[in-house]
Tab-separated table of C-alpha atoms in Angstrom:
chain	number	residue	atom	x	y	z
A	1	MET	CA	5.406	26.885	-14.464
A	2	ASN	CA	7.300	25.136	-17.287
A	3	PRO	CA	5.636	21.833	-18.708
A	4	GLU	CA	8.550	21.382	-20.175
A	5	THR	CA	10.137	20.304	-17.140
A	6	ILE	CA	7.081	18.728	-15.908
A	7	LEU	CA	6.723	16.182	-18.744
A	8	GLN	CA	10.524	15.771	-18.417
A	9	ASP	CA	9.819	14.643	-14.510
A	10	ILE	CA	6.772	12.682	-15.422
A	11	THR	CA	9.265	10.624	-18.108
A	12	GLU	CA	11.488	10.066	-16.148
A	13	GLN	CA	9.496	8.155	-13.910
A	14	LEU	CA	8.005	6.363	-16.440
A	15	ARG	CA	8.874	2.338	-16.927
A	16	PRO	CA	8.723	0.722	-20.737
A	17	ASN	CA	5.321	-0.671	-21.443
A	18	ALA	CA	3.541	0.606	-18.316
A	19	LYS	CA	0.055	2.817	-18.206
A	20	LEU	CA	0.092	6.128	-16.904
A	21	TRP	CA	-2.891	7.315	-15.078
A	22	VAL	CA	-4.146	10.288	-14.148
A	23	ALA	CA	-6.455	10.775	-10.420
A	24	TYR	CA	-9.133	12.666	-12.273
A	25	SER	CA	-11.551	14.334	-9.632
A	26	GLY	CA	-12.365	17.212	-12.608
A	27	GLY	CA	-11.238	19.867	-10.615
A	28	MET	CA	-8.945	22.568	-11.950
A	29	ASP	CA	-5.939	20.849	-10.378
A	30	SER	CA	-6.170	17.618	-12.558
A	31	THR	CA	-7.803	18.897	-15.099
A	32	VAL	CA	-4.432	21.071	-16.266
A	33	LEU	CA	-2.292	17.603	-15.258
A	34	LEU	CA	-4.547	15.837	-17.745
A	35	HIS	CA	-4.744	18.480	-20.548
A	36	LEU	CA	-0.838	18.770	-20.302
A	37	LEU	CA	-0.285	15.333	-20.927
A	38	SER	CA	-2.919	14.435	-23.576
A	39	GLN	CA	-0.816	17.384	-25.521
A	40	SER	CA	2.078	15.512	-25.047
A	41	ALA	CA	4.090	12.318	-26.842
A	42	LEU	CA	3.166	10.613	-23.763
A	43	SER	CA	-0.711	10.813	-24.915
A	44	SER	CA	-1.012	7.402	-25.975
A	45	ARG	CA	-0.189	6.030	-22.478
A	46	VAL	CA	-2.821	7.793	-20.405
A	47	CYS	CA	-5.355	6.991	-18.530
A	48	ALA	CA	-7.732	9.004	-16.841
A	49	ILE	CA	-9.411	7.173	-13.267
A	50	HIS	CA	-12.308	9.392	-11.757
A	51	VAL	CA	-13.692	7.918	-8.025
A	52	ASN	CA	-17.157	8.979	-7.444
A	53	HIS	CA	-17.488	9.188	-3.147
A	54	GLN	CA	-21.085	9.624	-3.737
A	55	ILE	CA	-21.068	12.357	-1.338
A	56	SER	CA	-22.074	14.955	-3.129
A	57	PRO	CA	-25.719	15.229	-4.909
A	58	ASP	CA	-23.423	16.898	-8.030
A	59	ALA	CA	-21.045	13.377	-7.567
A	60	GLY	CA	-23.029	11.211	-10.485
A	61	ALA	CA	-22.590	15.249	-12.726
A	62	TRP	CA	-18.630	14.935	-12.152
A	63	ALA	CA	-18.071	11.407	-13.581
A	64	GLU	CA	-20.066	12.639	-16.545
A	65	HIS	CA	-18.317	15.868	-17.092
A	66	CYS	CA	-14.680	13.847	-16.336
A	67	VAL	CA	-15.645	10.973	-19.290
A	68	LYS	CA	-16.819	13.462	-21.381
A	69	VAL	CA	-13.535	16.197	-20.800
A	70	ALA	CA	-11.512	13.373	-21.283
A	71	GLN	CA	-12.959	12.346	-24.335
A	72	GLU	CA	-12.182	15.672	-25.629
A	73	PHE	CA	-8.973	15.712	-24.892
A	74	GLY	CA	-8.315	12.353	-26.711
A	75	THR	CA	-8.145	9.930	-23.163
A	76	SER	CA	-10.540	7.242	-21.488
A	77	CYS	CA	-11.761	7.972	-18.313
A	78	THR	CA	-12.848	5.130	-15.938
A	79	VAL	CA	-15.359	5.817	-13.160
A	80	SER	CA	-15.323	3.888	-9.508
A	81	LYS	CA	-17.724	4.171	-7.604
A	82	VAL	CA	-16.551	3.957	-3.788
A	83	GLN	CA	-19.082	4.023	-0.382
A	84	VAL	CA	-17.578	6.453	1.967
A	85	ILE	CA	-17.546	5.176	6.074
A	86	ASN	CA	-16.713	7.848	8.614
A	87	THR	CA	-14.493	5.585	10.648
A	88	GLY	CA	-14.397	8.317	13.309
A	89	LYS	CA	-11.311	10.563	11.299
A	90	GLY	CA	-13.978	12.308	9.212
A	91	LEU	CA	-15.396	12.176	5.569
A	92	GLU	CA	-12.100	13.622	4.074
A	93	SER	CA	-9.873	10.640	5.577
A	94	GLY	CA	-12.259	8.621	4.850
A	95	ALA	CA	-12.705	9.003	1.655
A	96	ARG	CA	-8.871	9.343	1.040
A	97	GLU	CA	-8.719	5.569	2.138
A	98	GLU	CA	-11.068	4.378	-0.403
A	99	ARG	CA	-9.637	6.585	-3.230
A	100	TYR	CA	-6.181	4.830	-2.309
A	101	ALA	CA	-7.817	1.700	-2.035
A	102	VAL	CA	-9.375	1.923	-5.937
A	103	PHE	CA	-5.986	3.495	-6.974
A	104	GLN	CA	-4.341	0.326	-5.315
A	105	LYS	CA	-6.285	-2.088	-7.325
A	106	LEU	CA	-5.951	-0.397	-10.601
A	107	LEU	CA	-2.143	-0.287	-10.482
A	108	GLY	CA	-0.454	-2.759	-13.027
A	109	GLN	CA	3.297	-3.892	-12.511
A	110	ASP	CA	4.900	-0.727	-12.792
A	111	ASP	CA	2.066	1.550	-13.965
A	112	LEU	CA	2.383	4.921	-12.191
A	113	ILE	CA	-0.834	6.922	-10.910
A	114	LEU	CA	-0.322	11.302	-11.280
A	115	LEU	CA	-1.988	13.522	-8.377
A	116	ALA	CA	-2.618	16.963	-9.114
A	117	HIS	CA	-1.612	17.827	-5.678
A	118	HIS	CA	0.573	21.130	-5.804
A	119	LYS	CA	2.875	23.488	-3.585
A	120	ASN	CA	-0.337	25.023	-1.735
A	121	ASP	CA	-1.835	22.048	-0.956
A	122	ALA	CA	1.373	20.330	0.349
A	123	VAL	CA	2.083	23.535	2.423
A	124	GLU	CA	-1.795	23.719	4.024
A	125	THR	CA	-1.134	20.071	4.496
A	126	LEU	CA	1.977	20.151	6.659
A	127	VAL	CA	0.259	23.143	8.302
A	128	PHE	CA	-2.846	20.858	8.725
A	129	ARG	CA	-0.274	18.329	10.203
A	130	LEU	CA	1.041	20.509	12.589
A	131	MET	CA	-2.336	20.859	14.221
A	132	ARG	CA	-2.856	17.459	15.033
A	133	GLY	CA	0.311	17.072	16.611
A	134	ALA	CA	2.150	15.008	13.827
A	135	GLY	CA	5.641	13.762	14.223
A	136	LEU	CA	8.932	14.803	11.696
A	137	LYS	CA	7.266	12.018	8.997
A	138	GLY	CA	3.837	13.678	8.995
A	139	LEU	CA	5.435	17.026	9.021
A	140	ALA	CA	7.604	16.429	6.369
A	141	GLY	CA	4.707	16.643	4.002
A	142	MET	CA	3.885	15.334	0.658
A	143	ARG	CA	6.537	13.082	-0.633
A	144	SER	CA	6.907	13.182	-4.457
A	145	LYS	CA	7.161	9.160	-5.230
A	146	ARG	CA	6.199	6.285	-3.309
A	147	LEU	CA	5.357	2.555	-3.697
A	148	LEU	CA	1.538	1.596	-4.135
A	149	GLY	CA	0.085	-1.664	-5.285
A	150	SER	CA	2.132	-2.803	-7.984
A	151	GLY	CA	2.966	0.524	-9.471
A	152	SER	CA	3.996	3.969	-7.906
A	153	LEU	CA	2.470	7.652	-7.905
A	154	PHE	CA	4.048	10.159	-8.698
A	155	ARG	CA	2.793	14.309	-7.717
A	156	PRO	CA	4.779	16.156	-10.414
A	157	LEU	CA	3.157	18.772	-9.630
A	158	LEU	CA	4.165	19.809	-5.861
A	159	GLY	CA	7.154	22.702	-7.443
A	160	VAL	CA	4.183	24.925	-8.435
A	161	THR	CA	1.863	27.412	-7.341
A	162	ARG	CA	-2.286	27.204	-7.532
A	163	ALA	CA	-2.019	30.785	-8.889
A	164	ASP	CA	0.548	28.917	-11.963
A	165	LEU	CA	-1.868	26.353	-12.602
A	166	LEU	CA	-5.417	28.513	-12.875
A	167	HIS	CA	-3.262	30.732	-15.220
A	168	TYR	CA	-2.488	27.160	-17.441
A	169	ALA	CA	-6.432	26.697	-17.186
A	170	GLN	CA	-7.193	29.735	-18.194
A	171	ASP	CA	-4.723	30.322	-21.494
A	172	HIS	CA	-6.129	26.864	-22.483
A	173	GLN	CA	-9.599	27.642	-21.864
A	174	LEU	CA	-10.470	24.784	-19.682
A	175	ARG	CA	-13.464	23.624	-17.990
A	176	TRP	CA	-13.864	22.838	-14.457
A	177	VAL	CA	-16.003	21.602	-12.180
A	178	GLU	CA	-16.326	23.376	-8.232
A	179	ASP	CA	-16.822	21.845	-5.406
A	180	GLU	CA	-19.178	23.417	-3.282
A	181	SER	CA	-17.809	21.610	-0.321
A	182	ASN	CA	-14.272	23.896	-0.881
A	183	LYS	CA	-15.671	26.735	0.219
A	184	ASP	CA	-17.090	25.114	3.182
A	185	THR	CA	-14.740	26.268	6.709
A	186	GLN	CA	-15.952	23.661	8.709
A	187	TYR	CA	-13.869	21.495	6.827
A	188	ASP	CA	-10.338	22.271	8.388
A	189	ARG	CA	-8.884	22.099	5.040
A	190	ASN	CA	-10.818	25.146	3.866
A	191	PHE	CA	-10.479	27.083	7.080
A	192	LEU	CA	-6.903	26.935	6.214
A	193	ARG	CA	-7.167	28.000	3.205
A	194	HIS	CA	-9.731	29.945	3.453
A	195	GLU	CA	-9.415	31.784	6.360
A	196	ILE	CA	-5.664	31.069	8.191
A	197	PHE	CA	-3.468	31.943	5.437
A	198	PRO	CA	-4.765	35.390	3.786
A	199	LEU	CA	-4.299	36.451	7.239
A	200	LEU	CA	-1.290	34.928	7.260
A	201	ASN	CA	0.056	36.115	3.701
A	202	LYS	CA	-1.079	40.068	5.069
A	203	ARG	CA	2.017	39.771	8.008
A	204	TRP	CA	4.742	37.787	6.509
A	205	GLN	CA	4.304	37.941	2.581
A	206	ASN	CA	5.220	34.699	0.219
A	207	VAL	CA	4.331	32.905	3.382
A	208	GLU	CA	3.782	29.528	1.341
A	209	ASP	CA	7.111	29.749	0.156
A	210	ARG	CA	8.470	29.993	3.527
A	211	ILE	CA	6.468	27.110	4.889
A	212	SER	CA	7.399	25.501	1.908
A	213	ARG	CA	10.726	25.618	2.547
A	214	THR	CA	10.888	24.377	6.102
A	215	ALA	CA	9.171	21.315	5.085
A	216	GLY	CA	12.504	20.883	2.512
A	217	TRP	CA	14.550	20.979	5.577
A	218	LEU	CA	12.067	18.787	7.772
A	219	GLU	CA	12.146	16.083	4.840
A	220	GLU	CA	15.661	16.189	4.847
A	221	ALA	CA	16.080	15.479	9.056
A	222	ASP	CA	13.327	12.340	8.229
A	223	ASP	CA	15.726	11.298	5.482
A	224	LEU	CA	18.568	11.405	7.465
A	225	LEU	CA	16.995	9.626	10.463
A	226	ALA	CA	15.182	7.302	8.201
A	227	GLU	CA	19.060	5.918	7.280
A	228	PHE	CA	19.865	5.591	11.000
A	229	ALA	CA	16.408	3.124	10.897
A	230	GLU	CA	17.973	1.595	8.196
A	231	ASP	CA	20.923	0.675	10.411
A	232	ASP	CA	19.117	-0.732	12.811
A	233	LEU	CA	17.072	-2.967	10.939
A	234	VAL	CA	20.577	-4.494	9.905
A	235	PHE	CA	21.810	-4.593	13.232
A	236	CYS	CA	18.343	-6.188	13.981
A	237	GLY	CA	18.832	-8.726	11.177
A	238	ARG	CA	15.831	-8.045	9.565
A	239	LYS	CA	14.507	-10.805	7.471
A	240	LYS	CA	11.995	-11.450	4.565
A	241	GLU	CA	8.736	-13.776	5.971
A	242	ARG	CA	5.811	-14.892	4.103
A	243	PHE	CA	3.686	-11.464	4.243
A	244	GLY	CA	6.330	-9.183	5.739
A	245	GLU	CA	9.565	-9.298	7.446
A	246	SER	CA	10.420	-10.097	10.985
A	247	VAL	CA	13.118	-8.750	13.242
A	248	SER	CA	15.553	-10.202	15.853
A	249	LEU	CA	14.001	-9.297	19.827
A	250	ASP	CA	17.144	-10.152	21.225
A	251	GLN	CA	18.525	-7.325	19.506
A	252	TYR	CA	15.401	-5.416	19.069
A	253	THR	CA	15.588	-5.105	23.238
A	254	VAL	CA	19.164	-3.552	23.645
A	255	LEU	CA	17.908	-0.253	21.386
A	256	SER	CA	16.870	2.209	23.553
A	257	VAL	CA	13.256	2.944	23.498
A	258	THR	CA	13.041	5.924	21.655
A	259	ARG	CA	15.191	4.183	18.214
A	260	GLN	CA	12.766	1.264	18.922
A	261	LYS	CA	9.589	3.573	17.767
A	262	HIS	CA	11.325	5.128	15.323
A	263	LEU	CA	12.811	1.755	14.209
A	264	LEU	CA	9.159	0.334	14.022
A	265	ARG	CA	7.999	3.556	12.343
A	266	SER	CA	10.318	2.953	9.821
A	267	TRP	CA	9.824	-0.612	9.142
A	268	CYS	CA	6.356	0.154	8.683
A	269	ASP	CA	7.248	2.608	6.116
A	270	ARG	CA	9.437	0.651	4.409
A	271	GLN	CA	6.565	-1.867	3.631
A	272	GLY	CA	3.917	0.679	2.623
A	273	PHE	CA	2.095	0.258	6.336
A	274	THR	CA	0.279	2.910	7.965
A	275	LEU	CA	2.640	4.628	10.557
A	276	PRO	CA	1.408	3.492	14.357
A	277	ASP	CA	0.370	6.305	16.366
A	278	ALA	CA	1.452	7.034	20.235
A	279	LYS	CA	-0.923	4.179	21.476
A	280	GLN	CA	-0.380	1.906	19.753
A	281	LEU	CA	3.211	1.968	20.128
A	282	ALA	CA	2.363	2.151	23.547
A	283	LYS	CA	1.330	-1.550	23.156
A	284	VAL	CA	4.130	-3.439	21.387
A	285	ASP	CA	5.365	-4.126	24.774
A	286	GLU	CA	2.422	-6.093	25.403
A	287	VAL	CA	3.210	-8.516	22.239
A	288	ILE	CA	6.592	-8.414	23.359
A	289	TYR	CA	6.799	-9.951	26.925
A	290	ALA	CA	3.136	-11.879	26.322
A	291	ARG	CA	3.876	-15.349	28.282
A	292	GLU	CA	5.792	-17.809	26.706
A	293	ASP	CA	2.741	-19.757	25.579
A	294	ALA	CA	0.528	-16.988	24.081
A	295	GLN	CA	0.568	-15.926	20.225
A	296	PRO	CA	0.456	-12.087	21.031
A	297	LYS	CA	-0.738	-9.549	18.302
A	298	LEU	CA	-0.567	-5.689	17.489
A	299	GLU	CA	-3.256	-4.954	14.650
A	300	TRP	CA	-3.322	-1.363	13.037
A	301	GLY	CA	-4.529	0.512	9.771
A	302	GLY	CA	-3.229	-2.686	7.005
A	303	CYS	CA	-0.472	-4.771	9.253
A	304	VAL	CA	-0.169	-6.684	12.299
A	305	LEU	CA	2.443	-7.683	14.359
A	306	HIS	CA	3.345	-10.471	16.011
A	307	ARG	CA	6.032	-12.424	17.746
A	308	TYR	CA	7.225	-15.965	17.372
A	309	GLN	CA	10.082	-17.955	17.822
A	310	GLY	CA	12.797	-15.009	18.829
A	311	ARG	CA	11.467	-12.459	16.386
A	312	LEU	CA	8.901	-9.649	15.934
A	313	PHE	CA	6.967	-10.014	12.553
A	314	LEU	CA	5.693	-7.077	11.491
A	315	ILE	CA	3.412	-8.385	8.307
A	316	ARG	CA	0.401	-7.716	5.732
A	317	ARG	CA	-3.331	-8.324	7.619
A	318	PHE	CA	-4.894	-10.696	5.510
A	319	ARG	CA	-8.547	-12.482	5.891
A	320	VAL	CA	-8.856	-15.876	7.120
A	321	PRO	CA	-9.755	-18.265	3.350
A	322	GLN	CA	-13.474	-18.550	3.983
A	323	VAL	CA	-13.233	-22.093	1.518
A	324	GLN	CA	-12.621	-25.226	3.721
A	325	SER	CA	-13.462	-27.872	1.647
A	326	THR	CA	-11.073	-30.320	-0.312
A	327	ALA	CA	-10.908	-29.281	-4.784
A	328	SER	CA	-12.288	-25.544	-3.622
A	329	LEU	CA	-9.758	-24.126	-5.744
A	330	SER	CA	-7.505	-26.033	-8.904
A	331	VAL	CA	-4.172	-25.168	-10.187
A	332	VAL	CA	-3.070	-25.930	-13.654
A	333	LEU	CA	0.871	-27.881	-13.850
A	334	ASN	CA	3.141	-24.495	-14.423
A	335	ARG	CA	0.531	-21.691	-14.127
A	336	SER	CA	-0.043	-19.474	-11.306
A	337	ILE	CA	-3.591	-18.826	-9.099
A	338	SER	CA	-3.811	-15.916	-6.841
A	339	LEU	CA	-5.380	-16.948	-3.524
A	340	GLU	CA	-8.103	-14.953	-1.019
A	341	ASP	CA	-5.100	-13.563	0.970
A	342	GLY	CA	-2.827	-12.454	-1.673
A	343	SER	CA	-0.579	-14.889	-1.564
A	344	LYS	CA	-0.032	-16.867	-5.669
A	345	LEU	CA	0.449	-20.687	-5.627
A	346	GLU	CA	2.309	-22.594	-8.793
A	347	CYS	CA	2.808	-26.108	-8.855
A	348	VAL	CA	5.395	-26.906	-11.760
A	349	GLY	CA	7.273	-29.893	-12.841
A	350	ARG	CA	8.059	-31.681	-15.753
A	351	GLY	CA	8.833	-35.312	-17.944
A	352	GLU	CA	7.581	-37.427	-20.737
A	353	GLY	CA	4.078	-37.745	-20.461
A	354	VAL	CA	3.059	-35.141	-18.325
A	355	GLY	CA	-0.335	-33.320	-19.142
A	356	SER	CA	0.249	-29.736	-20.368
A	357	GLU	CA	-3.529	-29.753	-18.938
A	358	MET	CA	-3.181	-31.914	-15.413
A	359	VAL	CA	-5.021	-29.831	-12.482
A	360	PHE	CA	-4.171	-30.096	-8.690
A	361	ASP	CA	-6.734	-29.402	-6.322
A	362	VAL	CA	-6.442	-26.989	-3.448
A	363	SER	CA	-7.644	-26.256	-0.272
A	364	PHE	CA	-6.880	-25.128	3.481
A	365	ARG	CA	-6.299	-26.918	6.835
A	366	SER	CA	-9.379	-28.911	8.359
A	367	GLY	CA	-10.144	-31.469	10.946
A	368	GLN	CA	-7.506	-33.874	12.156
A	369	GLN	CA	-5.366	-34.038	8.887
A	370	ARG	CA	-2.637	-36.560	8.545
A	371	CYS	CA	-0.405	-36.706	6.157
A	372	LYS	CA	3.120	-38.379	5.048
A	373	PRO	CA	6.103	-36.026	3.855
A	374	ALA	CA	8.509	-37.329	1.324
A	375	GLY	CA	11.486	-39.874	3.325
A	376	ARG	CA	9.223	-40.567	6.116
A	377	SER	CA	7.967	-44.289	6.983
A	378	HIS	CA	4.482	-42.746	8.707
A	379	SER	CA	2.021	-40.775	8.447
A	380	GLN	CA	1.902	-37.716	11.252
A	381	ARG	CA	-1.094	-35.221	12.084
A	382	LEU	CA	-0.492	-32.196	10.221
A	383	LYS	CA	-0.904	-29.539	12.971
A	384	LYS	CA	2.309	-31.514	14.560
A	385	LEU	CA	3.873	-31.366	10.962
A	386	LEU	CA	3.745	-27.372	10.664
A	387	GLN	CA	4.971	-27.232	14.475
A	388	GLU	CA	8.101	-29.045	13.030
A	389	TYR	CA	8.330	-27.546	9.778
A	390	ARG	CA	8.190	-23.793	12.154
A	391	LEU	CA	5.240	-22.473	9.754
A	392	GLU	CA	4.307	-19.189	11.520
A	393	PRO	CA	1.031	-19.826	13.886
A	394	TRP	CA	-1.373	-17.410	11.955
A	395	LEU	CA	-0.285	-19.073	8.704
A	396	ARG	CA	-0.927	-22.670	9.551
A	397	ASP	CA	-4.910	-22.315	8.614
A	398	ARG	CA	-4.019	-20.591	5.477
A	399	VAL	CA	-1.357	-22.808	4.140
A	400	PRO	CA	-2.506	-24.107	0.714
A	401	LEU	CA	-2.891	-27.802	0.918
A	402	VAL	CA	-1.926	-29.373	-3.110
A	403	PHE	CA	-4.190	-32.793	-3.971
A	404	LEU	CA	-3.573	-34.964	-7.130
A	405	ASN	CA	-6.395	-37.494	-7.417
A	406	GLY	CA	-7.916	-37.330	-3.993
A	407	ASP	CA	-3.813	-37.871	-2.635
A	408	LEU	CA	-2.322	-34.334	-0.774
A	409	VAL	CA	0.812	-34.211	-2.649
A	410	ALA	CA	2.322	-31.380	-0.669
A	411	VAL	CA	1.914	-29.082	1.833
A	412	GLY	CA	2.636	-25.278	0.345
A	413	ASP	CA	6.136	-25.131	-0.115
A	414	LEU	CA	7.220	-26.581	3.433
A	415	PHE	CA	6.897	-30.569	1.847
A	416	CYS	CA	5.588	-32.736	-0.703
A	417	CYS	CA	4.029	-36.139	0.554
A	418	LEU	CA	4.349	-39.503	-0.862
A	419	PRO	CA	1.124	-40.079	-3.237
A	420	SER	CA	-0.380	-42.929	-4.874
A	421	THR	CA	-0.353	-41.620	-8.443
A	422	LYS	CA	2.695	-40.356	-10.468
A	423	LEU	CA	3.400	-36.978	-9.881
A	424	PRO	CA	5.900	-34.645	-12.699
A	425	ASP	CA	9.876	-35.288	-12.288
A	426	ASP	CA	11.210	-32.222	-10.864
A	427	PHE	CA	7.422	-31.201	-9.049
A	428	ALA	CA	7.654	-28.464	-6.563
A	429	VAL	CA	4.905	-26.158	-5.712
A	430	ASN	CA	5.180	-22.275	-5.033
A	431	TRP	CA	3.641	-20.116	-2.652
A	432	HIS	CA	4.736	-16.795	-3.675
A	433	CYS	CA	3.413	-14.859	-0.461
A	434	ASN	CA	5.180	-11.435	-0.886
A	435	THR	CA	3.218	-10.437	-4.091
A	436	ARG	CA	2.230	-6.306	-3.442
A	437	ILE	CA	-1.098	-6.022	-3.713
């Protein structure tokens, strides 16, 4: 283990003024990582985050241990409690989903969160995924870096073995917690670690290194296929949309079935969505070839697949706005607010006599509302106008309606209306729907 190389790798990933978070479980691996950073020139930028899954009866004690040890290292430790739900994929999977959800909400713009996964973890993951019948991307193993929320996730210890970390921990007399469940072989990963890998090492020396090399070749193959997928996305006219992207169905359906499946997986990966499994991929044609007047969709993970106007949309899944009344939200001129679906809204303008505290009310479509876009002689039903402006059907009940003194002055960033009250010069509404959350 070379501490200088690890710190240099981290420094190269870190943006100026960004926070550096360490996912701190209290175990040996993350304790070593936190200690290493606390003794470095990066120490002033380091914060620890501990996720209390509330599964073990010792969970509370572990959280207290993490806070205390972080203080001893000269860093702070934030503790977040979660409720793990087994959705059929096991407690391990449920805990991981909750943990990553905490990390995603935590990260500010360009922040970096470090995970202490090491070489043995990566090898065990590959074999675990092999037993689950994973495809090439799954078998390529743990990636060292990926986007997460508004920041990035980085694993700086993937080239370090568990034995190397133990030597460091012992040399520096570190204290860590031992999760009693780590010895329970009813969990798949523990079974591999305690039963399978010792047996493999009796037959093939340094089996972890051998499997790690294979993972490297698989990762290289996956990167190569990703380049082909990028070419296919360009061929299909990939275009940024509200809350996601779209491709041309005319071009998509020209591709072979194999390339269509690979494009979808790669497309999801690029947007940070969960990859579809075989059952979900088999249902994609139900969306593409649904009857003309239908509004088909297919959901998995955190995304939704839609068809509209000859294009296939892959967008982030969001909640339907709960508040529908006028004046339910307010936005001050030249400032922005966050809406319930994660988008941001701002009203901008300037001019003499325009007050810096001019306040607009924001609500959403309900009933048979009417409005008159600027430049038109008569009003029309809002439902008809949204169809005319080709707003995607799944957004028509969530497009923000902007009011000033009770007058509807704008419908999202689609068009402005003619109010009876004076608007600022160059008035416009910006509806930012592609902010990462």
